[in-house]
mmCIF file of C-alpha atoms in Angstrom:
data_model
loop_
_atom_site.group_PDB
_atom_site.id
_atom_site.type_symbol
_atom_site.label_atom_id
_atom_site.label_comp_id
_atom_site.label_asym_id
_atom_site.label_seq_id
_atom_site.Cartn_x
_atom_site.Cartn_y
_atom_site.Cartn_z
ATOM 1 C CA MET A 1 92.669 -9.660 87.789
ATOM 2 C CA PRO A 2 90.164 -9.893 84.912
ATOM 3 C CA ASN A 3 86.510 -9.081 85.441
ATOM 4 C CA ARG A 4 84.259 -12.112 85.480
ATOM 5 C CA THR A 5 80.992 -12.010 83.623
ATOM 6 C CA PRO A 6 78.175 -12.456 86.154
ATOM 7 C CA ARG A 7 76.512 -15.848 85.974
ATOM 8 C CA THR A 8 72.930 -16.011 84.767
ATOM 9 C CA THR A 9 70.155 -17.279 87.032
ATOM 10 C CA THR A 10 70.124 -20.517 85.041
ATOM 11 C CA GLN A 11 73.874 -20.988 85.590
ATOM 12 C CA LYS A 12 73.281 -20.491 89.327
ATOM 13 C CA ARG A 13 70.536 -23.181 89.227
ATOM 14 C CA LEU A 14 67.919 -20.461 89.720
ATOM 15 C CA GLY A 15 66.351 -20.702 86.294
ATOM 16 C CA HIS A 16 62.848 -21.600 85.154
ATOM 17 C CA ASP A 17 62.182 -24.292 87.783
ATOM 18 C CA HIS A 18 63.177 -21.950 90.614
ATOM 19 C CA GLN A 19 61.018 -19.150 89.190
ATOM 20 C CA GLN A 20 58.059 -21.526 88.910
ATOM 21 C CA GLN A 21 58.583 -22.610 92.528
ATOM 22 C CA ARG A 22 58.679 -18.938 93.615
ATOM 23 C CA ASP A 23 55.385 -18.356 91.789
ATOM 24 C CA ARG A 24 53.828 -21.320 93.641
ATOM 25 C CA LEU A 25 55.077 -19.970 96.985
ATOM 26 C CA LEU A 26 53.680 -16.512 96.181
ATOM 27 C CA HIS A 27 50.331 -18.054 95.226
ATOM 28 C CA ARG A 28 50.069 -19.716 98.665
ATOM 29 C CA HIS A 29 51.439 -16.701 100.557
ATOM 30 C CA VAL A 30 49.142 -14.892 103.003
ATOM 31 C CA ASP A 31 49.912 -11.168 103.251
ATOM 32 C CA GLY A 32 51.294 -10.132 106.617
ATOM 33 C CA GLN A 33 53.010 -13.436 107.434
ATOM 34 C CA PRO A 34 56.298 -12.808 109.252
ATOM 35 C CA CYS A 35 59.602 -13.243 107.481
ATOM 36 C CA TRP A 36 61.591 -16.143 108.934
ATOM 37 C CA TRP A 37 64.790 -14.054 108.915
ATOM 38 C CA CYS A 38 63.668 -10.683 110.325
ATOM 39 C CA ALA A 39 60.131 -11.393 111.647
ATOM 40 C CA ARG A 40 58.726 -8.345 109.806
ATOM 41 C CA PRO A 41 55.522 -8.788 107.778
ATOM 42 C CA MET A 42 55.784 -9.809 104.125
ATOM 43 C CA TYR A 43 53.448 -8.642 101.350
ATOM 44 C CA ARG A 44 52.945 -9.642 97.715
ATOM 45 C CA ASP A 45 52.809 -5.930 96.842
ATOM 46 C CA ARG A 46 56.519 -5.099 96.911
ATOM 47 C CA THR A 47 55.847 -1.432 97.734
ATOM 48 C CA ARG A 48 54.525 -2.498 101.178
ATOM 49 C CA ASN A 49 57.667 -4.413 102.189
ATOM 50 C CA TRP A 50 60.215 -2.725 104.462
ATOM 51 C CA ASP A 51 63.064 -3.136 101.956
ATOM 52 C CA TYR A 52 61.259 -1.365 99.096
ATOM 53 C CA ASN A 53 63.178 1.633 97.766
ATOM 54 C CA PRO A 54 61.371 3.647 95.070
ATOM 55 C CA ASN A 55 64.678 5.294 94.078
ATOM 56 C CA ALA A 56 66.675 2.064 93.707
ATOM 57 C CA THR A 57 68.612 1.664 90.476
ATOM 58 C CA ARG A 58 70.364 -1.272 88.852
ATOM 59 C CA THR A 59 74.071 -1.182 88.020
ATOM 60 C CA ASP A 60 73.199 -0.013 84.500
ATOM 61 C CA GLY A 61 71.372 3.031 85.926
ATOM 62 C CA LYS A 62 67.855 1.837 85.081
ATOM 63 C CA PRO A 63 65.155 1.646 87.792
ATOM 64 C CA ASP A 64 65.323 -1.486 89.941
ATOM 65 C CA THR A 65 61.906 -3.076 89.518
ATOM 66 C CA SER A 66 62.761 -5.866 91.975
ATOM 67 C CA SER A 67 63.240 -3.620 95.018
ATOM 68 C CA GLY A 68 61.003 -4.883 97.814
ATOM 69 C CA SER A 69 60.211 -8.174 96.078
ATOM 70 C CA LEU A 70 59.991 -11.398 98.027
ATOM 71 C CA GLY A 71 62.653 -13.974 97.275
ATOM 72 C CA ALA A 72 62.304 -17.756 97.246
ATOM 73 C CA ASP A 73 64.658 -19.215 99.856
ATOM 74 C CA HIS A 74 66.029 -22.727 100.349
ATOM 75 C CA SER A 75 65.887 -23.757 104.020
ATOM 76 C CA THR A 76 68.497 -26.386 103.106
ATOM 77 C CA PRO A 77 71.194 -24.314 101.359
ATOM 78 C CA ARG A 78 71.949 -25.208 97.748
ATOM 79 C CA SER A 79 75.599 -25.588 98.742
ATOM 80 C CA GLN A 80 74.598 -28.539 100.950
ATOM 81 C CA SER A 81 72.132 -30.240 98.618
ATOM 82 C CA THR A 82 71.969 -30.135 94.841
ATOM 83 C CA THR A 83 68.305 -31.204 94.960
ATOM 84 C CA SER A 84 67.207 -28.513 97.432
ATOM 85 C CA ARG A 85 64.060 -26.654 96.362
ATOM 86 C CA ALA A 86 62.967 -23.239 97.535
ATOM 87 C CA ASP A 87 60.431 -23.842 100.290
ATOM 88 C CA ARG A 88 59.745 -20.425 101.806
ATOM 89 C CA LEU A 89 59.664 -16.728 101.007
ATOM 90 C CA LEU A 90 61.881 -14.053 102.551
ATOM 91 C CA HIS A 91 62.261 -10.344 101.870
ATOM 92 C CA GLY A 92 64.800 -9.883 99.085
ATOM 93 C CA THR A 93 67.241 -8.154 101.441
ATOM 94 C CA CYS A 94 66.776 -10.852 104.085
ATOM 95 C CA ASN A 95 67.503 -13.533 101.491
ATOM 96 C CA LYS A 96 70.781 -11.762 100.632
ATOM 97 C CA GLN A 97 71.690 -11.362 104.304
ATOM 98 C CA ARG A 98 71.085 -15.065 104.963
ATOM 99 C CA GLN A 99 73.577 -16.059 102.248
ATOM 100 C CA GLY A 100 74.421 -19.770 102.620
ATOM 101 C CA GLY A 101 72.673 -20.198 105.955
ATOM 102 C CA HIS A 102 75.834 -20.388 108.069
ATOM 103 C CA ARG A 103 74.617 -17.577 110.359
ATOM 104 C CA ASP A 104 71.004 -18.703 110.835
ATOM 105 C CA ASP A 105 71.463 -18.681 114.609
ATOM 106 C CA GLN A 106 72.284 -14.942 114.420
ATOM 107 C CA ARG A 107 69.256 -13.833 112.426
ATOM 108 C CA PRO A 108 67.483 -10.653 113.648
ATOM 109 C CA ALA A 109 64.273 -12.578 114.470
ATOM 110 C CA LEU A 110 66.207 -14.466 117.180
ATOM 111 C CA THR A 111 68.695 -11.865 118.396
ATOM 112 C CA ASN A 112 66.371 -8.824 118.442
ATOM 113 C CA ARG A 113 69.242 -6.903 116.853
ATOM 114 C CA PRO A 114 68.100 -4.632 114.036
ATOM 115 C CA ASP A 115 69.455 -5.229 110.562
ATOM 116 C CA THR A 116 69.540 -1.502 109.867
ATOM 117 C CA ASP A 117 71.333 1.384 111.504
ATOM 118 C CA PRO A 118 70.217 4.970 110.751
ATOM 119 C CA ALA A 119 73.835 6.078 110.368
ATOM 120 C CA LEU A 120 74.920 3.117 108.240
ATOM 121 C CA GLY A 121 71.784 2.062 106.386
ATOM 122 C CA THR A 122 70.911 -1.567 105.694
ATOM 123 C CA ARG A 123 73.700 -3.950 106.610
ATOM 124 C CA ILE A 124 74.206 -7.112 104.608
ATOM 125 C CA PHE A 125 76.544 -8.535 107.276
ATOM 126 C CA ASN A 126 74.797 -7.940 110.598
ATOM 127 C CA TRP A 127 77.589 -8.362 113.105
ATOM 128 C CA PRO A 128 79.637 -5.890 115.158
#
């Protein structure tokens, strides 16, 4: 099976408009507000967020300068609405865990189940 070239943010409909919307959300953000997904506090300074990893690297081996950054999330998933705009911030890891929103009823903020396990590390799929 041939390797697919990863799509750019613009090809995923996360281009300039999405980045501008994220900037607007960050401008209105109040440090310490809880994340909708995990209920942990969120900060503009990425080094203060729980998912910050100073040793994180990208796939090309360079330092990951997005570790701990807040991500702009669509409460109405893009798969359900082509006109959906990002309307809230989540931790970057929480945004990845949420995926398309089909498990919103199982999010850690509601279930009180941690999204990390000391033996396993951070889990993207938080189910047994």
